[in-house]
């Protein structure tokens, strides 16, 4: 027993030494870790690679602020974003989709995991290097009111990134700001006005102009239209669409509205409790959803049609707290599929659980083991994390 | 012919502000029949919520004031009642639920206290009995373990649960009319589905009427019998739900229906309504929709038309002079279908009646299915 333990420790040390040796031999080697997920649908190196991203927030209690647990807001998320394309990230509130966007941009520190931008480990950069990379990555926020400084003129809001990154000054900056405002559909003379003088849609245009100022290759759009009126949403979506075509910008499009995500994305990932539970190309995901959560989510969207075609699956219960996620598959307490499957399975393979006040029988495997995100029947690259679905 | 439960007649509401008077509700008329759901749909600032608040006389006054109009409820004009009589109507005959359940619940009282308070106020019962009614009301809205939950505080519950509590509170006195102001806007889609299903079930069981205020056309399509579309403090279109979605007459309604991204109908480009939602403090003249209206621009392009130029923040273009000068009032353009647009076919010769429809939807709401393996 003791021997084997020693051997194990030795093995670990050896590995670590090996690793260190390799690093010192190739100090500037850009070699990347092997991708943990299957290669993306489109060939060619992705613009952005996210691997096993985890963002945990400690729960602190008591006088000494002892850490008593972790909220696993993002718990092992991996995906790629291709240059000039859009990955839609969809899920309900608290699923961690916003945290993913912010962690990628290092607005929130990651717990573990890596983000590779243009083949470069983004998390490894500091200081001037980091600033340089950040020019290429921008964000558009949900709330167009709180994301614009009320004491700055529109010209200063849009022009500030140009000054911070030492790109344009004086009349050159004025010209660039005017061109940006024009591009997002605002009159250039508005540069001297303040945010409160604008409507929600116009403020969101200002936010977009600011994100465009540095000609980024990648923009995180965090619920860019959900705070806007219905008739304004389509204007902003069309604008983002045009900008993507014109400037080959890649988007990580975070939203809870499935119809908006369908309209806007090339590829879609569905998140539940900090994990991606399904990912596929847009057409495949909406036509052929595999994960029971995706199916239920799609069926829950009210259709603007008084004669609905689809039946609805009403899920029982609510999204559990990420501080106490269920064991095994995080969706099992609400999952209608595991209940169906348990009816046909051997009694030994099922267990009874209490959820939302009712006692139901589910598959033992769903309660005990976390399902991996694996290829399902259908298009290559269509992955889902579910023990039951094929 | 059944009589309407609630009938609004030419309601006008004004707010006095530092920058002068604004008019969030102008000549609004609609009616709701027992068991019926009337959906009022519109964007922010269109006056849909202010109208509902003025039914219950909950407009802060000053600065708000009902200028004219009637709110007929079971043969009485609610605007004529004394404050004391009105308290008997609120909560008992007409209940209301709001968008944000957290701000509508008192954080320092337990859920049970709050529901029981409403019950004791309106029904002459003792505290113990009120708690029993509260527990039953919570069970009715699908709250598990209501006996324990009675003693919880609002912060211990999720958004969906709090909305259920609000509904339980509203329904505890068995109201004849429920005013639901954006009841699911703050909730996730799977929870929204649960709450809307619950409201439909309660309606089926009790025959309660509902005034559903929302901006979500999907929610309208699935729940309404009759729809009133509001724009810039007026009702601009009024029709049975199927008719409204099949053959909208007002260019605003048409634009709204086309601009919503739909599941499974992927298109390269969304149709959008240009311009911005008007601010009630700065309404344009004439038809309030003319600066955004595609129909009047098209009509203005026809040779010989009398036109005027419009300059907005984004563009300049010409519209018909009528649209820019004269505000169209709601007319019954075809049988049981009202619209307020100069350019709707046969508009000028149609009668200016008050909209009133007793319709129930012919199609049922979406079936609830199970998942097939």
Coordinates of N, CA and C in Angstrom, one line a residue, chain A residues 50-229:
Chain A
X50 N -12.0 28.1 -26.2 CA -12.2 28.1 -24.8 C -12.2 26.7 -24.4
X51 N -11.3 26.4 -23.4 CA -11.2 25.0 -22.9 C -11.4 24.9 -21.4
X52 N -12.3 24.0 -21.0 CA -12.5 23.6 -19.6 C -12.6 24.8 -18.7
X53 N -13.3 25.9 -19.1 CA -13.3 27.1 -18.4 C -14.2 26.9 -17.1
X54 N -13.6 27.3 -16.0 CA -14.3 27.2 -14.7 C -14.3 28.6 -14.0
X55 N -15.4 29.1 -13.6 CA -15.4 30.3 -12.8 C -16.2 30.0 -11.5
X56 N -15.5 29.9 -10.4 CA -16.2 29.6 -9.2 C -16.1 30.8 -8.3
X57 N -17.2 31.1 -7.6 CA -17.2 32.2 -6.6 C -17.3 31.6 -5.2
X58 N -16.3 31.9 -4.4 CA -16.4 31.4 -3.0 C -17.6 31.9 -2.2
X59 N -18.2 31.1 -1.4 CA -19.2 31.6 -0.5 C -18.6 31.8 0.9
X60 N -18.6 33.0 1.4 CA -17.9 33.3 2.6 C -18.9 33.5 3.7
X61 N -18.6 33.0 4.9 CA -19.5 33.1 6.1 C -18.7 33.5 7.3
X62 N -19.4 34.1 8.2 CA -18.8 34.3 9.6 C -17.9 35.5 9.7
X63 N -17.4 35.7 10.9 CA -16.6 36.9 11.2 C -15.3 36.8 10.4
X64 N -14.7 35.6 10.2 CA -13.4 35.5 9.6 C -13.6 35.3 8.1
X65 N -14.8 35.4 7.6 CA -15.0 35.2 6.1 C -14.4 33.9 5.6
X66 N -14.7 32.9 6.4 CA -14.2 31.6 6.0 C -15.0 31.1 4.7
X67 N -14.3 30.5 3.8 CA -14.9 30.0 2.6 C -15.6 28.7 3.0
X68 N -17.0 28.7 2.8 CA -17.7 27.5 3.2 C -18.2 26.7 2.0
X69 N -18.0 27.2 0.8 CA -18.4 26.5 -0.3 C -18.1 27.3 -1.6
X70 N -18.5 26.7 -2.7 CA -18.2 27.4 -4.0 C -19.5 27.5 -4.8
X71 N -19.7 28.6 -5.4 CA -20.8 28.7 -6.4 C -20.1 28.4 -7.8
X72 N -20.5 27.3 -8.4 CA -19.8 27.0 -9.6 C -20.6 27.6 -10.8
X73 N -20.4 28.9 -11.0 CA -21.2 29.6 -12.0 C -20.9 29.1 -13.4
X74 N -19.6 28.8 -13.6 CA -19.2 28.2 -14.9 C -18.4 27.0 -14.5
X75 N -18.8 25.8 -15.0 CA -18.1 24.6 -14.5 C -17.7 23.7 -15.7
X76 N -16.6 24.1 -16.3 CA -16.0 23.2 -17.4 C -16.7 23.4 -18.7
X77 N -16.5 24.6 -19.3 CA -17.1 24.9 -20.5 C -16.0 25.0 -21.6
X78 N -16.3 24.4 -22.8 CA -15.3 24.4 -23.9 C -16.1 24.7 -25.2
X79 N -15.6 25.6 -26.0 CA -16.1 25.8 -27.3 C -15.2 26.6 -28.2
X80 N -15.5 26.7 -29.4 CA -14.7 27.5 -30.4 C -15.5 28.5 -31.0
X81 N -14.9 29.7 -31.3 CA -15.6 30.7 -32.2 C -14.8 30.9 -33.4
X82 N -15.4 30.7 -34.6 CA -14.7 30.9 -35.8 C -14.7 32.4 -36.2
X83 N -13.6 32.8 -36.9 CA -13.5 34.2 -37.3 C -14.8 34.6 -38.2
X84 N -15.3 35.7 -37.9 CA -16.5 36.2 -38.7 C -17.8 35.5 -38.5
X85 N -17.8 34.5 -37.5 CA -19.0 33.7 -37.3 C -19.6 34.1 -35.9
X86 N -20.8 33.5 -35.7 CA -21.5 33.8 -34.4 C -21.8 32.5 -33.7
X87 N -21.3 32.4 -32.4 CA -21.8 31.3 -31.5 C -22.8 31.9 -30.6
X88 N -24.0 31.3 -30.6 CA -25.0 31.7 -29.7 C -24.9 30.9 -28.4
X89 N -25.0 31.6 -27.3 CA -25.0 31.0 -26.0 C -26.3 31.2 -25.3
X90 N -27.1 30.2 -25.1 CA -28.5 30.4 -24.6 C -28.7 29.6 -23.4
X91 N -29.5 30.2 -22.5 CA -29.9 29.5 -21.3 C -30.7 30.4 -20.4
X92 N -31.2 29.9 -19.3 CA -32.1 30.7 -18.4 C -31.2 31.5 -17.4
X93 N -31.8 32.4 -16.7 CA -31.1 33.2 -15.8 C -30.4 32.3 -14.8
X94 N -29.1 32.7 -14.5 CA -28.4 31.9 -13.5 C -27.7 30.7 -14.1
X95 N -27.7 30.5 -15.4 CA -27.1 29.3 -16.0 C -25.6 29.6 -16.2
X96 N -25.1 30.8 -16.1 CA -23.7 31.1 -16.2 C -23.3 31.7 -17.5
X97 N -24.3 32.0 -18.4 CA -23.9 32.4 -19.7 C -23.2 33.8 -19.7
X98 N -23.7 34.7 -18.9 CA -23.0 36.0 -18.8 C -21.6 35.9 -18.2
X99 N -21.5 35.0 -17.2 CA -20.2 34.8 -16.5 C -19.2 34.3 -17.6
X100 N -19.6 33.4 -18.5 CA -18.7 32.9 -19.5 C -18.2 34.0 -20.3
X101 N -19.1 34.9 -20.8 CA -18.6 36.1 -21.6 C -17.6 36.9 -20.9
X102 N -17.9 37.2 -19.6 CA -17.0 38.1 -18.9 C -15.7 37.4 -18.5
X103 N -15.8 36.1 -18.2 CA -14.5 35.5 -17.9 C -13.6 35.4 -19.1
X104 N -14.2 35.2 -20.3 CA -13.3 35.2 -21.5 C -12.6 36.5 -21.7
X105 N -13.3 37.6 -21.4 CA -12.6 38.9 -21.5 C -11.8 39.3 -20.3
X106 N -11.7 38.4 -19.3 CA -11.0 38.6 -18.1 C -11.5 39.8 -17.3
X107 N -12.8 40.0 -17.4 CA -13.5 41.0 -16.6 C -13.8 40.3 -15.2
X108 N -13.8 39.0 -15.2 CA -13.9 38.2 -14.0 C -12.8 37.2 -14.1
X109 N -12.0 37.0 -13.1 CA -10.9 36.0 -13.2 C -11.4 34.6 -13.3
X110 N -10.8 33.8 -14.2 CA -11.2 32.4 -14.3 C -10.6 31.6 -13.1
X111 N -11.3 30.5 -12.7 CA -10.7 29.7 -11.7 C -9.7 28.7 -12.3
X112 N -10.1 28.0 -13.4 CA -9.2 27.2 -14.2 C -9.6 27.3 -15.6
X113 N -8.8 26.7 -16.5 CA -9.2 26.7 -17.9 C -8.4 27.6 -18.7
X114 N -8.6 27.6 -20.0 CA -7.8 28.4 -20.9 C -8.6 29.0 -22.0
X115 N -8.2 30.2 -22.4 CA -8.8 30.9 -23.5 C -7.7 31.2 -24.5
X116 N -7.8 30.7 -25.7 CA -6.8 30.9 -26.7 C -7.4 31.8 -27.8
X117 N -6.8 33.0 -28.0 CA -7.3 33.9 -29.0 C -6.2 34.1 -30.1
X118 N -6.6 33.8 -31.3 CA -5.6 33.8 -32.4 C -4.4 32.9 -32.1
X119 N -4.6 31.8 -31.5 CA -3.4 30.9 -31.2 C -2.6 31.3 -30.1
X120 N -3.0 32.3 -29.3 CA -2.2 32.9 -28.3 C -3.0 32.7 -26.9
X121 N -2.3 32.2 -25.9 CA -2.9 32.0 -24.6 C -3.3 33.3 -24.0
X122 N -4.6 33.7 -24.0 CA -5.0 35.0 -23.6 C -4.8 35.2 -22.1
X123 N -4.9 34.2 -21.3 CA -4.8 34.3 -19.9 C -3.4 34.5 -19.4
X124 N -2.4 34.3 -20.3 CA -1.0 34.4 -19.9 C -0.5 35.8 -20.0
X125 N -1.2 36.7 -20.7 CA -0.7 38.0 -20.9 C -0.8 38.9 -19.8
X126 N 0.1 39.9 -19.7 CA 0.0 40.9 -18.6 C 0.3 42.3 -19.3
X127 N 0.0 43.3 -18.6 CA 0.4 44.7 -18.9 C 0.2 45.1 -20.4
X128 N 1.2 45.6 -21.0 CA 1.0 46.2 -22.4 C 0.5 45.1 -23.4
X129 N 1.0 43.9 -23.3 CA 0.6 42.8 -24.2 C -1.0 42.6 -24.1
X130 N -1.4 42.6 -22.8 CA -2.8 42.4 -22.6 C -3.7 43.5 -23.2
X131 N -3.2 44.7 -23.0 CA -3.9 45.9 -23.5 C -4.0 45.8 -25.0
X132 N -2.9 45.3 -25.6 CA -2.9 45.2 -27.1 C -3.9 44.2 -27.5
X133 N -4.0 43.0 -26.8 CA -5.0 42.0 -27.2 C -6.4 42.5 -27.0
X134 N -6.6 43.2 -25.9 CA -7.9 43.7 -25.5 C -8.5 44.6 -26.6
X135 N -7.7 45.2 -27.4 CA -8.2 46.1 -28.4 C -9.0 45.2 -29.4
X136 N -8.7 44.0 -29.5 CA -9.3 43.1 -30.5 C -10.6 42.4 -30.0
X137 N -10.8 42.6 -28.7 CA -12.0 41.9 -28.0 C -12.8 42.9 -27.3
X138 N -14.1 43.0 -27.7 CA -14.9 44.1 -27.1 C -16.2 43.4 -26.5
X139 N -17.0 44.2 -25.8 CA -18.2 43.7 -25.3 C -19.4 44.8 -25.5
X140 N -20.6 44.3 -25.7 CA -21.8 45.1 -25.8 C -22.7 44.6 -24.7
X141 N -23.1 45.6 -23.8 CA -23.8 45.1 -22.6 C -25.3 45.2 -22.8
X142 N -26.0 44.5 -21.9 CA -27.5 44.4 -22.0 C -28.2 45.8 -21.7
X143 N -27.8 46.4 -20.7 CA -28.5 47.6 -20.2 C -27.8 48.9 -20.8
X144 N -28.5 49.5 -21.8 CA -27.9 50.6 -22.4 C -27.9 51.9 -21.5
X145 N -28.6 51.8 -20.4 CA -28.6 52.9 -19.5 C -27.4 52.9 -18.6
X146 N -27.2 51.8 -17.9 CA -26.1 51.8 -16.9 C -24.7 51.6 -17.5
X147 N -24.7 51.2 -18.8 CA -23.3 50.9 -19.4 C -22.7 52.2 -20.0
X148 N -23.4 53.3 -20.0 CA -22.9 54.5 -20.5 C -22.7 55.5 -19.4
X149 N -21.6 56.1 -19.3 CA -21.3 57.1 -18.2 C -22.2 58.4 -18.5
X150 N -23.1 58.7 -17.5 CA -24.0 59.8 -17.8 C -23.3 61.2 -17.8
X151 N -22.1 61.2 -17.3 CA -21.4 62.5 -17.3 C -20.5 62.8 -18.5
X152 N -20.5 61.8 -19.4 CA -19.6 61.9 -20.6 C -20.5 62.2 -21.8
X153 N -20.0 63.0 -22.7 CA -20.7 63.2 -24.0 C -20.6 61.9 -24.8
X154 N -21.5 61.8 -25.8 CA -21.5 60.6 -26.6 C -20.1 60.6 -27.4
X155 N -19.6 61.7 -27.8 CA -18.3 61.8 -28.5 C -17.2 61.2 -27.6
X156 N -17.2 61.6 -26.3 CA -16.2 61.1 -25.4 C -16.3 59.6 -25.1
X157 N -17.6 59.1 -25.0 CA -17.8 57.7 -24.7 C -17.3 56.9 -25.9
X158 N -17.6 57.3 -27.1 CA -17.2 56.5 -28.3 C -15.7 56.7 -28.5
X159 N -15.2 57.9 -28.3 CA -13.8 58.2 -28.6 C -12.8 57.8 -27.5
X160 N -13.3 57.5 -26.3 CA -12.4 57.2 -25.2 C -11.5 56.0 -25.5
X161 N -12.0 54.9 -26.1 CA -11.1 53.8 -26.4 C -10.0 54.2 -27.3
X162 N -10.2 55.1 -28.2 CA -9.2 55.6 -29.2 C -8.1 56.3 -28.5
X163 N -8.4 57.0 -27.4 CA -7.4 57.8 -26.6 C -6.7 56.8 -25.7
X164 N -7.4 55.9 -25.1 CA -6.8 55.0 -24.1 C -5.8 54.1 -24.9
X165 N -6.1 53.7 -26.1 CA -5.2 52.9 -26.8 C -4.2 53.7 -27.7
X166 N -4.2 55.0 -27.5 CA -3.3 55.8 -28.2 C -3.4 55.7 -29.8
X167 N -4.6 55.7 -30.2 CA -4.8 55.5 -31.7 C -5.1 56.8 -32.4
X168 N -6.0 57.6 -31.8 CA -6.4 58.9 -32.5 C -6.6 60.0 -31.5
X169 N -6.2 61.2 -31.9 CA -6.3 62.4 -31.0 C -6.9 63.5 -31.8
X170 N -7.4 64.5 -31.1 CA -7.8 65.8 -31.7 C -8.8 65.6 -32.8
X171 N -8.5 66.3 -33.9 CA -9.5 66.3 -35.0 C -9.6 64.9 -35.7
X172 N -8.6 64.1 -35.6 CA -8.6 62.8 -36.2 C -9.7 61.9 -35.4
X173 N -9.6 62.1 -34.1 CA -10.6 61.4 -33.2 C -12.0 61.8 -33.5
X174 N -12.2 63.1 -33.6 CA -13.5 63.7 -33.9 C -14.1 63.1 -35.2
X175 N -13.2 63.0 -36.2 CA -13.6 62.4 -37.5 C -14.0 61.0 -37.4
X176 N -13.2 60.2 -36.6 CA -13.4 58.8 -36.5 C -14.8 58.6 -35.7
X177 N -15.0 59.4 -34.7 CA -16.2 59.2 -33.9 C -17.4 59.5 -34.8
X178 N -17.3 60.6 -35.6 CA -18.4 60.9 -36.5 C -18.7 59.8 -37.4
X179 N -17.7 59.2 -38.0 CA -17.8 58.0 -38.9 C -18.5 56.9 -38.2
X180 N -18.1 56.6 -37.0 CA -18.7 55.5 -36.2 C -20.2 55.7 -35.9
X181 N -20.5 57.0 -35.5 CA -21.9 57.3 -35.2 C -22.7 57.1 -36.4
X182 N -22.2 57.6 -37.5 CA -22.9 57.5 -38.8 C -23.2 56.0 -39.1
X183 N -22.1 55.2 -38.9 CA -22.2 53.8 -39.2 C -23.3 53.1 -38.4
X184 N -23.5 53.5 -37.2 CA -24.5 52.8 -36.4 C -25.9 53.5 -36.5
X185 N -26.0 54.5 -37.4 CA -27.3 55.0 -37.7 C -27.6 56.2 -36.8
X186 N -26.6 56.9 -36.3 CA -26.9 58.1 -35.5 C -26.3 59.4 -36.2
X187 N -26.9 60.5 -36.0 CA -26.4 61.7 -36.6 C -25.1 62.1 -36.0
X188 N -24.0 62.4 -36.8 CA -22.7 62.7 -36.2 C -22.8 63.9 -35.2
X189 N -23.8 64.8 -35.4 CA -23.8 66.0 -34.6 C -24.2 65.6 -33.1
X190 N -24.6 64.4 -32.9 CA -25.0 63.9 -31.6 C -23.8 63.7 -30.7
X191 N -22.6 63.8 -31.2 CA -21.4 63.6 -30.4 C -21.3 64.5 -29.2
X192 N -22.0 65.7 -29.3 CA -21.8 66.6 -28.2 C -23.0 66.4 -27.1
X193 N -23.9 65.5 -27.4 CA -25.0 65.3 -26.4 C -24.6 64.3 -25.4
X194 N -25.5 64.2 -24.4 CA -25.3 63.2 -23.3 C -26.3 62.0 -23.4
X195 N -25.9 60.9 -22.8 CA -26.7 59.7 -23.0 C -28.2 59.9 -22.6
X196 N -28.5 60.7 -21.6 CA -29.9 60.7 -21.1 C -30.8 61.3 -22.2
X197 N -30.2 62.0 -23.2 CA -31.0 62.6 -24.3 C -31.5 61.6 -25.3
X198 N -31.1 60.3 -25.1 CA -31.4 59.3 -26.2 C -32.3 58.2 -25.6
X199 N -33.0 57.6 -26.6 CA -33.9 56.5 -26.2 C -33.0 55.2 -26.1
X200 N -33.7 54.1 -25.6 CA -33.0 52.9 -25.3 C -32.2 52.4 -26.5
X201 N -32.9 52.3 -27.7 CA -32.4 51.8 -28.9 C -31.2 52.7 -29.3
X202 N -31.3 54.0 -29.2 CA -30.2 54.9 -29.6 C -29.0 54.7 -28.7
X203 N -29.3 54.5 -27.4 CA -28.2 54.2 -26.5 C -27.4 53.0 -26.8
X204 N -28.2 51.9 -27.2 CA -27.6 50.7 -27.6 C -26.7 50.9 -28.8
X205 N -27.1 51.8 -29.7 CA -26.3 52.1 -30.9 C -25.0 52.8 -30.4
X206 N -25.1 53.6 -29.4 CA -23.9 54.3 -28.9 C -22.9 53.2 -28.3
X207 N -23.5 52.3 -27.6 CA -22.7 51.2 -27.0 C -22.0 50.4 -28.1
X208 N -22.7 50.2 -29.2 CA -22.1 49.4 -30.3 C -21.0 50.2 -31.0
X209 N -21.2 51.6 -31.2 CA -20.2 52.4 -31.8 C -18.9 52.4 -30.9
X210 N -19.1 52.4 -29.6 CA -17.9 52.3 -28.7 C -17.2 51.0 -28.9
X211 N -18.0 49.9 -29.0 CA -17.3 48.6 -29.2 C -16.6 48.5 -30.5
X212 N -17.1 49.2 -31.5 CA -16.5 49.2 -32.8 C -15.3 50.0 -33.0
X213 N -15.1 51.0 -32.0 CA -14.1 52.0 -32.2 C -12.7 51.5 -32.5
X214 N -12.4 50.3 -31.8 CA -11.1 49.8 -32.0 C -11.0 48.7 -33.1
X215 N -12.0 48.6 -33.9 CA -12.0 47.6 -35.0 C -11.7 46.2 -34.4
X216 N -12.5 45.7 -33.5 CA -12.2 44.4 -32.9 C -12.5 43.3 -33.9
X217 N -11.9 42.1 -33.6 CA -12.2 40.9 -34.3 C -13.3 40.1 -33.7
X218 N -13.5 40.4 -32.4 CA -14.4 39.5 -31.6 C -15.1 40.4 -30.6
X219 N -16.5 40.2 -30.6 CA -17.3 41.0 -29.7 C -18.2 40.0 -28.9
X220 N -18.2 40.2 -27.6 CA -19.2 39.5 -26.7 C -20.4 40.4 -26.7
X221 N -21.5 39.9 -27.2 CA -22.8 40.6 -27.1 C -23.6 40.0 -26.0
X222 N -23.7 40.7 -24.9 CA -24.4 40.1 -23.7 C -25.8 40.6 -23.7
X223 N -26.7 39.8 -24.1 CA -28.2 40.2 -24.2 C -28.3 41.6 -24.8
X224 N -27.8 41.8 -26.0 CA -27.8 43.2 -26.6 C -29.2 43.7 -26.9
X225 N -30.2 42.9 -27.0 CA -31.5 43.5 -27.3 C -32.6 43.2 -26.3
X226 N -32.3 42.5 -25.2 CA -33.4 42.1 -24.3 C -34.0 43.3 -23.5
X227 N -33.3 44.4 -23.4 CA -33.8 45.5 -22.7 C -34.6 46.5 -23.6
X228 N -34.7 46.1 -24.9 CA -35.2 47.1 -25.9 C -36.7 46.7 -26.2
X229 N -37.4 47.7 -26.7 CA -38.8 47.5 -27.2 C -38.7 46.6 -28.4

